[in-house]
XYZ file of C-alpha atoms in Angstrom:
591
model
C 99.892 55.326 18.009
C 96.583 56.260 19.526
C 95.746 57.941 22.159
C 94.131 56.797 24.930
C 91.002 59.425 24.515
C 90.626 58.122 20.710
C 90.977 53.708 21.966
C 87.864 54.542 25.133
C 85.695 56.647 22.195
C 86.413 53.084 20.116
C 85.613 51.156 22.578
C 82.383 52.776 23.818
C 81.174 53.326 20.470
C 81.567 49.115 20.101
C 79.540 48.726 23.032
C 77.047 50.881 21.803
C 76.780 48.452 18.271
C 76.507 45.263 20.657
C 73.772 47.559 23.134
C 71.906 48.611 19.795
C 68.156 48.053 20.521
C 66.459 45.346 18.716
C 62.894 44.367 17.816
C 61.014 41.822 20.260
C 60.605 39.155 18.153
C 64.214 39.494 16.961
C 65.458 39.220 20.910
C 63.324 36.256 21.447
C 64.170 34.628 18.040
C 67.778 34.955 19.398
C 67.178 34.187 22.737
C 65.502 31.301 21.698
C 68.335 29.728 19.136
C 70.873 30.774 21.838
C 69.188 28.568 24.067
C 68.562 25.596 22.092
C 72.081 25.861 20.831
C 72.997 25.417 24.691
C 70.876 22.804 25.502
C 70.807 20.710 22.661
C 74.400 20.233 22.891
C 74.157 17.903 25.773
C 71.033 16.285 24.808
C 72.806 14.801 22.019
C 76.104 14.038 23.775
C 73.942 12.251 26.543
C 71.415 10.388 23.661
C 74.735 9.143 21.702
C 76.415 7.841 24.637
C 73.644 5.922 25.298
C 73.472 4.364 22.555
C 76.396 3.173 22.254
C 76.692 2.007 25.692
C 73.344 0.147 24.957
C 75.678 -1.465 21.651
C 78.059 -2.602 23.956
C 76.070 -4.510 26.317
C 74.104 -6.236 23.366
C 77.158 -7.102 21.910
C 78.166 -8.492 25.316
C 75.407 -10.540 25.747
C 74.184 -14.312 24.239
C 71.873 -14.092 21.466
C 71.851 -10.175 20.723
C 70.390 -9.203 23.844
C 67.530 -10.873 24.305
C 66.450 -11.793 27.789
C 65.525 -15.014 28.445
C 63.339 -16.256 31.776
C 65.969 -19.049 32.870
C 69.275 -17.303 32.212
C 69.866 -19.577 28.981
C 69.772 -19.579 25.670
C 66.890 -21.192 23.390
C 67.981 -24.658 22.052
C 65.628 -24.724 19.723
C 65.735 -20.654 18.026
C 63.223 -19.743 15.289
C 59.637 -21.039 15.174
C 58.467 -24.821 15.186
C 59.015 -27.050 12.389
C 55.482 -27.566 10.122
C 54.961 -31.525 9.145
C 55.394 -32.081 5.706
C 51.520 -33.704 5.687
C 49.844 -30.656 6.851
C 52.048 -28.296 4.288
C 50.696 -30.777 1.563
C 46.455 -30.597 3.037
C 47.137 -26.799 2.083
C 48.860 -26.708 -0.817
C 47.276 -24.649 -3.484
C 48.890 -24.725 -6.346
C 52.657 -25.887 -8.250
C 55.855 -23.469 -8.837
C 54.999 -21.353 -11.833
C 57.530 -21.538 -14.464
C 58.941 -17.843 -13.960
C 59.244 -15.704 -17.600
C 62.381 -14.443 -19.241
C 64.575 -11.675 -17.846
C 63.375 -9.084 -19.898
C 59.921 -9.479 -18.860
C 61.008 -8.316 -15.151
C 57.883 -6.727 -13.607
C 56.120 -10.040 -14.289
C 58.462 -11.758 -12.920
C 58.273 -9.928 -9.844
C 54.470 -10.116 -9.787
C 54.729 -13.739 -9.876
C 57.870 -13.640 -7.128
C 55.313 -12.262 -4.922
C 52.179 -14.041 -5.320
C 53.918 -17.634 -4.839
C 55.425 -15.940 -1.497
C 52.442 -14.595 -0.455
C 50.996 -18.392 -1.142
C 53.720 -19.831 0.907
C 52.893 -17.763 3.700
C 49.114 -18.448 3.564
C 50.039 -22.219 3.522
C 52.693 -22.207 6.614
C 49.833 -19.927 8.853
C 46.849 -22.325 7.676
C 49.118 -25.906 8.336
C 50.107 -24.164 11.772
C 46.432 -22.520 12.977
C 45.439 -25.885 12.127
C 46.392 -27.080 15.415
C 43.985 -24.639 17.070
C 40.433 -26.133 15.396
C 38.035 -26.750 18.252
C 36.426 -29.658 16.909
C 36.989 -33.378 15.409
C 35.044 -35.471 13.512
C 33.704 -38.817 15.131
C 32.036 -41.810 13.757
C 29.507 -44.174 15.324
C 31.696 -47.283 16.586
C 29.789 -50.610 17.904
C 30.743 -53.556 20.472
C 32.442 -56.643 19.870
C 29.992 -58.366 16.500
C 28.118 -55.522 16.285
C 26.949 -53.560 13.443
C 26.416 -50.246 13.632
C 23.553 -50.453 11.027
C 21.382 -52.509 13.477
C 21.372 -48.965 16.156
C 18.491 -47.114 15.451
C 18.303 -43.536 15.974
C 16.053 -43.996 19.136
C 19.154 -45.751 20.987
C 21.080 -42.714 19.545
C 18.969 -39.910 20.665
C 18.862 -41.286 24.196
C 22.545 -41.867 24.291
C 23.549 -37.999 23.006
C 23.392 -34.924 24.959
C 19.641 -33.076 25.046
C 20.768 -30.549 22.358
C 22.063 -33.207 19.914
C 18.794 -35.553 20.448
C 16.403 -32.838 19.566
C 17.788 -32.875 16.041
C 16.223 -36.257 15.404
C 12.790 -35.881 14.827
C 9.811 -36.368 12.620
C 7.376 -33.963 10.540
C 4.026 -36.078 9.711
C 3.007 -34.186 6.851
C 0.728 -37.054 5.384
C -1.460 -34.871 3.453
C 0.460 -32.960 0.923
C 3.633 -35.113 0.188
C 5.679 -36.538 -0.709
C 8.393 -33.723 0.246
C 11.485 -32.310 -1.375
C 13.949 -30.532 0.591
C 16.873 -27.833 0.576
C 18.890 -27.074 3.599
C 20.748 -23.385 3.337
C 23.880 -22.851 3.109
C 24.924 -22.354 6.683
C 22.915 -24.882 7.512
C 20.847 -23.402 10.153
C 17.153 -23.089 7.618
C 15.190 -25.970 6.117
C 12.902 -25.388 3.254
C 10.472 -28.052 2.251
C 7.988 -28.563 -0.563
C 5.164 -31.105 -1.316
C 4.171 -32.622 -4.358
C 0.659 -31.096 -3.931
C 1.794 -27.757 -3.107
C 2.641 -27.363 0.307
C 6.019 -24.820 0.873
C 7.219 -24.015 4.241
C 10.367 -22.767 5.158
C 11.944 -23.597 9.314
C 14.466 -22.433 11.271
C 15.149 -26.080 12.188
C 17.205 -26.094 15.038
C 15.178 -23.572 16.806
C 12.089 -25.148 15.430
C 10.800 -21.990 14.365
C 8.068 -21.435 11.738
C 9.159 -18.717 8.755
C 6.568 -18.940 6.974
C 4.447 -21.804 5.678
C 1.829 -21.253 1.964
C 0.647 -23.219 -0.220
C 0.962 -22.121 -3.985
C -2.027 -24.508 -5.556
C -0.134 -26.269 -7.885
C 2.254 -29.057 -7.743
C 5.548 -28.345 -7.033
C 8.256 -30.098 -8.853
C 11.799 -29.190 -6.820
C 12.819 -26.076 -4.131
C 15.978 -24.336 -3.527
C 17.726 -21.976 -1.067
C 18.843 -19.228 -3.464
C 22.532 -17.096 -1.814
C 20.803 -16.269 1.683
C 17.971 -17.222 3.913
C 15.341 -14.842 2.906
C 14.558 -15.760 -0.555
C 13.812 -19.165 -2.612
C 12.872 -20.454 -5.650
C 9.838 -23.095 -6.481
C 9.184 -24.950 -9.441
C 6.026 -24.910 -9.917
C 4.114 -26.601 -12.487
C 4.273 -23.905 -14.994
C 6.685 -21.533 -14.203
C 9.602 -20.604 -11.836
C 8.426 -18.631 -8.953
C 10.678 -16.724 -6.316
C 9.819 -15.657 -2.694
C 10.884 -14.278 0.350
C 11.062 -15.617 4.231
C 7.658 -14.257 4.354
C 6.266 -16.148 2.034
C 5.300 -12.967 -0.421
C 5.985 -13.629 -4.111
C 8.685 -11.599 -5.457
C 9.105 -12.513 -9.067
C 7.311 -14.993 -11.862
C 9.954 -16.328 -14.509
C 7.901 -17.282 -17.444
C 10.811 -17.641 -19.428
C 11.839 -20.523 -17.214
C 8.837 -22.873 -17.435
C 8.464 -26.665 -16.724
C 11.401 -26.821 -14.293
C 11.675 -30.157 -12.761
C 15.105 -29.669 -11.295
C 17.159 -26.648 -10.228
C 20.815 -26.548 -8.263
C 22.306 -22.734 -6.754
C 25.685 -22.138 -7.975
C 26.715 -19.708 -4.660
C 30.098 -17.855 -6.001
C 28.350 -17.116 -9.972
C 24.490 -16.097 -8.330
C 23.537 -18.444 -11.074
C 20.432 -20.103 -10.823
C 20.658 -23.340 -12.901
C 17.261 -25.429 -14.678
C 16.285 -28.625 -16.189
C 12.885 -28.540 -17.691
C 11.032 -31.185 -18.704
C 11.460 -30.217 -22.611
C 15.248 -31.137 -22.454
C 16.214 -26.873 -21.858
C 19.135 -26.407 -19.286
C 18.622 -22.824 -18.495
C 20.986 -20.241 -16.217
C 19.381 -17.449 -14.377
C 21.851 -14.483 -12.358
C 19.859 -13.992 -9.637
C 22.089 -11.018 -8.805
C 20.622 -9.217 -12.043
C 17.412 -11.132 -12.785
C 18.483 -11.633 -16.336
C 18.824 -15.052 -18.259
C 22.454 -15.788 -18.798
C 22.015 -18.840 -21.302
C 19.389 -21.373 -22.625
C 20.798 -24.379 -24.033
C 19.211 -27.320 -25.890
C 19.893 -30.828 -24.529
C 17.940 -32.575 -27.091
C 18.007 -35.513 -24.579
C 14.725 -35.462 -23.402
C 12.735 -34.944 -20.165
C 15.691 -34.048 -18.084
C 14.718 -35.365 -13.974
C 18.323 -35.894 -12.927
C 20.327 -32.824 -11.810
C 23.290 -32.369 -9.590
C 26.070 -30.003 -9.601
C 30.131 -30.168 -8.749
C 30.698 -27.736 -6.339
C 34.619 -27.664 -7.248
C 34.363 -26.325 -10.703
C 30.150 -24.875 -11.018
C 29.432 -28.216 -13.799
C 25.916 -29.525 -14.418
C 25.991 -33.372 -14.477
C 23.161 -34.108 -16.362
C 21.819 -37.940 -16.236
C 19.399 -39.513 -18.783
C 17.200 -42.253 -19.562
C 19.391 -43.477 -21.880
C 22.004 -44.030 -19.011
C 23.945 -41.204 -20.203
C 25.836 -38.690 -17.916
C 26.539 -35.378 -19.483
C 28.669 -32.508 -18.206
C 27.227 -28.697 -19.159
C 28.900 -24.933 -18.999
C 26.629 -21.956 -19.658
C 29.698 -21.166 -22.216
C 28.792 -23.951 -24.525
C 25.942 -25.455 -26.422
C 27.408 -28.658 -26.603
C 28.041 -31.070 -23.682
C 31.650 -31.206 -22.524
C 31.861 -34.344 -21.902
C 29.455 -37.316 -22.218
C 29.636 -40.570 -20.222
C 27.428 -44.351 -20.353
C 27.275 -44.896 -17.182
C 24.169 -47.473 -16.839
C 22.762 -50.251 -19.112
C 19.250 -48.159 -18.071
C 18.461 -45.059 -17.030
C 20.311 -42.666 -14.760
C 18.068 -42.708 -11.280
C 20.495 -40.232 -9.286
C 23.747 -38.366 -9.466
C 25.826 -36.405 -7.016
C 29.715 -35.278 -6.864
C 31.608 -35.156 -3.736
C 32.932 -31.734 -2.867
C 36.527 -31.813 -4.276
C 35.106 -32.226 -7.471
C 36.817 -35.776 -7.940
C 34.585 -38.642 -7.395
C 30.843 -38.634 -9.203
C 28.481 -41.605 -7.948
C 25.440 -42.692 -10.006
C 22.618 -44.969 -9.821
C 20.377 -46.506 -12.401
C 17.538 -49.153 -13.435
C 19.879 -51.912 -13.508
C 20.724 -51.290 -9.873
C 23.797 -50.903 -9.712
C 25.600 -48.072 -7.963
C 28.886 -46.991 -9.574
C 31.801 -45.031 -8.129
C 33.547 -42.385 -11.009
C 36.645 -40.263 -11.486
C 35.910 -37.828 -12.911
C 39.437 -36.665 -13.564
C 40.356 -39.582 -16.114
C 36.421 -40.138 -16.168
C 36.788 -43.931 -15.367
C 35.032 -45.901 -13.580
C 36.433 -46.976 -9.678
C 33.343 -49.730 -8.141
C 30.518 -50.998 -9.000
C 27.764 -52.154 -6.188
C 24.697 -54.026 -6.867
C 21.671 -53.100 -4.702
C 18.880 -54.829 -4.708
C 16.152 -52.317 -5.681
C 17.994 -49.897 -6.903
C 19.042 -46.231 -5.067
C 16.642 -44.000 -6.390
C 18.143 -40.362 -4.130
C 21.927 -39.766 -3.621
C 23.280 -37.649 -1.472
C 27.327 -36.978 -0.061
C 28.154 -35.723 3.002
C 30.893 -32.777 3.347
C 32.928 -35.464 5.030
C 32.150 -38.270 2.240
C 29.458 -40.380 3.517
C 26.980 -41.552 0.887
C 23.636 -41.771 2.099
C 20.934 -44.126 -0.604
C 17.373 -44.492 -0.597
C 15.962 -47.763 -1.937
C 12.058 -47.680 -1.541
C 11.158 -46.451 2.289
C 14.900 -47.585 3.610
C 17.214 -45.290 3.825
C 21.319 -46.539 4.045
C 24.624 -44.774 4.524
C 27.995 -45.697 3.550
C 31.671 -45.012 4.699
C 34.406 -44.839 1.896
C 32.740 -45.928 -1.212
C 35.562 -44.982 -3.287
C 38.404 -46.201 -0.898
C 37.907 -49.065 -0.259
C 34.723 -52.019 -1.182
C 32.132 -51.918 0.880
C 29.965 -54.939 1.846
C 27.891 -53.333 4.237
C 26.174 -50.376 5.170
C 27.170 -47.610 7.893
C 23.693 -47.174 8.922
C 20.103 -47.766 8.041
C 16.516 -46.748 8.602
C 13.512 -46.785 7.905
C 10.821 -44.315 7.006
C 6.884 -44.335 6.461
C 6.831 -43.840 2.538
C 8.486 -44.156 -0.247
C 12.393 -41.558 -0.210
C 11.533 -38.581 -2.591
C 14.341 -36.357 -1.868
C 17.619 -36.529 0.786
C 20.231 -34.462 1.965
C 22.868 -33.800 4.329
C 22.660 -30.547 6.479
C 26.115 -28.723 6.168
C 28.069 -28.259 9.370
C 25.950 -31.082 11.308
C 26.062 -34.464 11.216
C 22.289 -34.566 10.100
C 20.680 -36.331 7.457
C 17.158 -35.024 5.663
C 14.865 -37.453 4.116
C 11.535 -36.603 2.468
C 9.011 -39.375 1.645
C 5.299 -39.423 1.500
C 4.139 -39.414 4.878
C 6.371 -35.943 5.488
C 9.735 -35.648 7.262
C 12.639 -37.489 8.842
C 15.784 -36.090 10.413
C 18.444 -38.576 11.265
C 21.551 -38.781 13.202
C 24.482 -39.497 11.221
C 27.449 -39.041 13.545
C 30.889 -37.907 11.379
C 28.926 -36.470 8.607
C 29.193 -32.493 8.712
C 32.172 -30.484 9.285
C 33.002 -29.610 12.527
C 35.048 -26.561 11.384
C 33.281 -23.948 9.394
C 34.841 -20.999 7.861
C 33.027 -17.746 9.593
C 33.827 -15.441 5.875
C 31.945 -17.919 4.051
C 29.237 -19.677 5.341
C 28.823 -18.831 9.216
C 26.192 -20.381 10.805
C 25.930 -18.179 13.757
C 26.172 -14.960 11.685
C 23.838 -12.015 13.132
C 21.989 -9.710 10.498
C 24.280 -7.199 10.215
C 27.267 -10.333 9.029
C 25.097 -11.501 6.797
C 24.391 -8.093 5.383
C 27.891 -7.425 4.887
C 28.687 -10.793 3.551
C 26.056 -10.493 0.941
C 27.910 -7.208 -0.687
C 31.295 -8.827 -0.374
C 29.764 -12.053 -2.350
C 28.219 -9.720 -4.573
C 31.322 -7.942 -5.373
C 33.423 -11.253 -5.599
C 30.778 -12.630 -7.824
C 32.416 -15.310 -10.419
C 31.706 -14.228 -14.004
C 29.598 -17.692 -15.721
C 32.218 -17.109 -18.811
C 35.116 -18.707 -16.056
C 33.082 -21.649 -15.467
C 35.470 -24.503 -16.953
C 35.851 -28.735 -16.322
C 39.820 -27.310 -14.884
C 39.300 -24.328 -13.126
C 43.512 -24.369 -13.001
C 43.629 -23.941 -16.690
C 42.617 -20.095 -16.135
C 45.707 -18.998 -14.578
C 47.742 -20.074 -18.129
C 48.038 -18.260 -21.514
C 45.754 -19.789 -24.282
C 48.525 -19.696 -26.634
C 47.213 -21.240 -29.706
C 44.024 -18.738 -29.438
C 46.340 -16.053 -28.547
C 48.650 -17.282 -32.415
C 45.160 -17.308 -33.776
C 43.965 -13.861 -33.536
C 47.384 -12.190 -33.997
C 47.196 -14.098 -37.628
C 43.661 -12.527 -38.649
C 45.054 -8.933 -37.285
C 48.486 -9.069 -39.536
C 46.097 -10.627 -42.134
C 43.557 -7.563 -41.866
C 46.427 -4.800 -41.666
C 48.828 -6.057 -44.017
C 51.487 -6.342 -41.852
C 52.907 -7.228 -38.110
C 52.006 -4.621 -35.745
C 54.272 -6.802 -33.670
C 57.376 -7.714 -35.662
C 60.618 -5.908 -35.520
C 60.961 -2.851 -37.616
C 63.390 -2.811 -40.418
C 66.108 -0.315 -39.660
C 65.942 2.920 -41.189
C 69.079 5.248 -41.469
C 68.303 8.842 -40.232
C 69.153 11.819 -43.024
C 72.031 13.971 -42.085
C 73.084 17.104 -43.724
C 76.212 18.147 -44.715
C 76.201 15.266 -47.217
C 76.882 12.719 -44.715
C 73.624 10.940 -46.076
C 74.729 9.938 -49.589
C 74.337 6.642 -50.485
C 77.446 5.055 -49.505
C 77.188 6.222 -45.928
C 73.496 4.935 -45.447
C 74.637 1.573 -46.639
C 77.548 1.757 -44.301
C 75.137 2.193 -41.330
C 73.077 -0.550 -42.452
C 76.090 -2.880 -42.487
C 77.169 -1.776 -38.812
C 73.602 -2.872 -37.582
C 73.098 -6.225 -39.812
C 74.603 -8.247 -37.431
C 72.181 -7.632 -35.006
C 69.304 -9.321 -36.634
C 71.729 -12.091 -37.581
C 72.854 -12.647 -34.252
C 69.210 -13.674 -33.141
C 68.725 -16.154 -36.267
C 72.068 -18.084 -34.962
C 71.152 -17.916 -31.423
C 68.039 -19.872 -32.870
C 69.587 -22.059 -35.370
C 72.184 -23.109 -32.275
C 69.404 -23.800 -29.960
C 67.791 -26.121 -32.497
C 70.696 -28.154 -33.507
C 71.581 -28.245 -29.373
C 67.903 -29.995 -28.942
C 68.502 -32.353 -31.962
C 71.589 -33.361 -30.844
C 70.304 -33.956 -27.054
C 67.352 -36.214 -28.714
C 69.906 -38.260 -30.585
C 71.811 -38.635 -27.444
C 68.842 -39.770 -25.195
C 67.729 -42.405 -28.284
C 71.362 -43.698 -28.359
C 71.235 -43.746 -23.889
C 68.182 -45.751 -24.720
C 69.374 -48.215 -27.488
C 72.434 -49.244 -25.316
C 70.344 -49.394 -22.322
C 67.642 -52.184 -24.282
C 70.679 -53.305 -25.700
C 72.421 -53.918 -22.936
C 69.364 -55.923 -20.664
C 69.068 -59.585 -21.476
C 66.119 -60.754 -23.287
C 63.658 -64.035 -22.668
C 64.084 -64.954 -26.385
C 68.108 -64.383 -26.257
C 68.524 -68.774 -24.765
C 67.492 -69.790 -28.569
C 70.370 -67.829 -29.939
C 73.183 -70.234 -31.023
């Protein structure tokens, strides 16, 4: 035991361990931990029985929780249904036929693009409902034609901002014109026969710039912006700017007579009147292909915006599709008895209209490449133009006539007509507006053509109230995004597939130039052991225990085969009992 002198010396020398001075930052570390320790106790008791008293009232209540204005639940949960109509006006493309299993990253790749196009295709159907603007069309009185209104009655009966679009430019000295509206459809440039090039803000009536290059001048063209263009002159191919200065002379490019802008390649296409079809990149400066008609004088020019394809008409009364990646035509089509006058291509790419000497005007698909109607004009239509909502606007002599749904249904009469002071040299409709250039001999006309631009535009691509610094940064995206001429096909669908018989091609010349498949499936080889486990029975024994392997996969194909025979036979047996079967007109002279 003890004594009570030795237990107070233990105790007091315990105290004095637990009193034992300590650093600072050791008694505020402590202090500190002690503390938290304390206080974070609580803090967590309180935070987890709030949460679970939160659980239990949203497990209490309707529809997890949600509050709801009236007390009630929604009848009608989850977003609005999406007509089946507008789901099809967006649809972009079919199911894609998804690859085996092994091939599992593509398959996911694919997985995720087609939902990613789902989505796109749900928000466009439903943010469909929010477009400002509709089109309209010019409806008469009881036995009234619309084609009897002139655009007088018209301009008096519109608002004071859509009647200043109708005017006229009496240009009598240097015509007759040719004409280009831009892209957004805010600039006009025009360009006389004897030389005259001026370039207008048109809706502001504002001057750019206005020169006169002392030559004739065949055909003008709006290259990707406002602030440069190319001329066809009578020798070469001349560019300038909004100013009027002269940026470049393309002498490689000579005796243009008609040129069309392909906007997503920067391609600069050329008809010459030596039978060249020429592509300049605009974006480089450089000449991306020449090819050799061997057609003749070529005066006819259009392109189809849908796919970047040069229709190419002839006196002959030829049509002929080009591509930059071949020196042949890809497809050729006798359209006219005479010569091809005019040819244009609606916007989907689907309908191609042509007129020639025999005067008739005739409606094409161009997907099966036959022909839909045939009109029969009087004089002839020697300009074409289409609308972006499909109305096809024809000049025969100084009249100028527009039609509603050529290809839909037949039309006997005209939408509307006018007439101008000379002879039509060049037409077209001004995107976004439902305005229709002509240029004849005695200057220019701009008409009213109600329903014939778009009322919605799409502000990434062409916006026609875009300030500098927009059109700045659109012009790098576009430049960036620019469409290699190499893609430029009749079915721009075919380049999402596999060219499989080129792709069997080329692996044929490789095993043919190394001797062997760089892609077959090795032959397997037995590793050497030691220890005389590698004589020559046991490497055969291995082989053996692996054999089956490679047979297993000739079976599996063998099987498959006789399974597709045998499901042909079937189907010609189905079909045999199913003629057999039906009564035939010849079966009452049986006895």
């Amino acid at each position: 035991m003890a004594s009570p002198g030795e237990a107070n010396a233990n105790v007091s020398h315990v105290e004095k361990k637990k009193k034992r001075p300590v650093r600072y930052w050791q008694g505020t570390e402590g202090k500190a931990k002690d503390d938290s320790k304390t206080e974070g106790q609580p803090e967590q008791q309180k935070r987890q029985q709030n949460r679970i008293k939160k659980k239990r009232k949203r497990d209490e209540q309707p529809d997890g929780g949600k509050k709801v204005i009236s007390g009630k639940s929604d009848p009608f949960p989850g977003p609005p249904p999406i007509p089946k109509g507008k789901l099809e006006k967006f649809k972009r493309k079919g199911e894609i036929q998804k690859p085996l299993q092994h091939h599992y990253k593509l398959k996911d790749i694919i997985t995720r693009s087609e939902e990613a196009s789902e989505m796109a295709q749900k928000q466009a159907a439903r943010f469909d409902l929010l477009l400002p603007e509709d089109a309209g069309f010019l409806e008469g009185d009881e036995d009234e034609d619309t084609c009897m209104i002139s655009q007088e009655d018209i301009a008096d009966a519109v608002d004071i901002t859509s009647g200043a679009k109708h005017f006229n430019l009496k240009l009598c000295q240097f015509g007759p014109y040719r004409l280009d509206y831009s892209r957004t459809g805010r600039h006009l440039l025009l360009g006389g026969r004897r030389g005259h090039v001026a370039c207008v803000d048109w809706q502001s009536k504002q001057l750019m710039c206005e020169l006169n290059v002392m030559e004739s001048v065949n055909d003008v063209k709006w290259l990707h912006t406002e602030h440069m263009f190319a001329v066809a002159q009578k020798k070469w191919l001349y560019i300038y700017d909004s100013n009027g200065i002269e940026l470049h002379c393309i002498r490689k490019f000579n005796d243009v007579l008609r040129m069309q802008f392909l906007p997503y390649h920067f391609l600069l296409a050329t008809a010459s009147a030596t039978g060249f079809l020429q592509y300049l990149d605009v974006s480089v400066g450089k000449e991306v292909a020449a090819i050799c008609t061997k057609t003749g004088r070529l005066d006819v020019m259009c392109q189809n915006p849908h796919n970047a394809v040069i229709h190419l008409g002839h006196p002959n009364g030829t049509v002929t599709l080009w591509s930059p990646n071949q020196k042949e035509a890809l497809v050729k089509m006798l359209c006219h008895q005479g010569g091809v006058r005019s040819v244009t291509v609606d916007k989907t790419g689907t309908y191609m209209i042509t007129s020639g000497m025999d005067k008739k005007m005739k409606v094409f698909d161009i997907r099966a490449f036959k022909p839909l109607r045939s009109y029969f004009l009087p004089t002839g239509a020697s300009c074409l133009s289409l609308s972006q909502r499909g109305l096809l606007s024809a000049a025969t002599g100084d009249i100028v006539q527009v039609y509603r749904d050529v290809w839909s249904t037949p039309v006997t009469k005209p939408y509307m007509a006018h007439r101008v002071r000379g002879s039509v040299w060049g037409l077209g409709f001004c995107p976004f507006e439902d305005v229709l250039g002509v240029g004849h001999g005695e200057g220019f006309t701009s008409m009213l053509i109600p329903g014939a631009g778009e009322p919605n535009f799409d502000g990434l691509d062409a916006n026609p109230y875009r300030s500098a610094k927009q059109r700045q940064e659109w012009e790098v995206k576009a430049l960036l995004e620019k469409i290699q001429p190499e893609l430029i096909t009749l079915d721009p669908s075919e380049l999402g597939y596999v060219d499989r018989a080129t792709f069997e091609q080329r692996h044929q010349d490789r095993v043919e130039a190394l001797g062997f498949d760089p892609l077959g499936k090795e032959k397997f080889v037995p590793k050497h052991k030691k220890k005389g486990r590698s004589s020559a029975a046991g490497i055969e024994r291995r082989k053996r225990q692996v054999a089956h392997e490679d047979q297993r996969d000739v079976i599996r194909k063998t099987v498959e085969d006789r399974m597709k025979l045998e499901e042909e036979r079937n189907r010609m047996k189905e079909k045999k009992a199913a003629l057999s079967g039906k009564r035939s007109a010849l079966d009452r002279f049986k006895k």
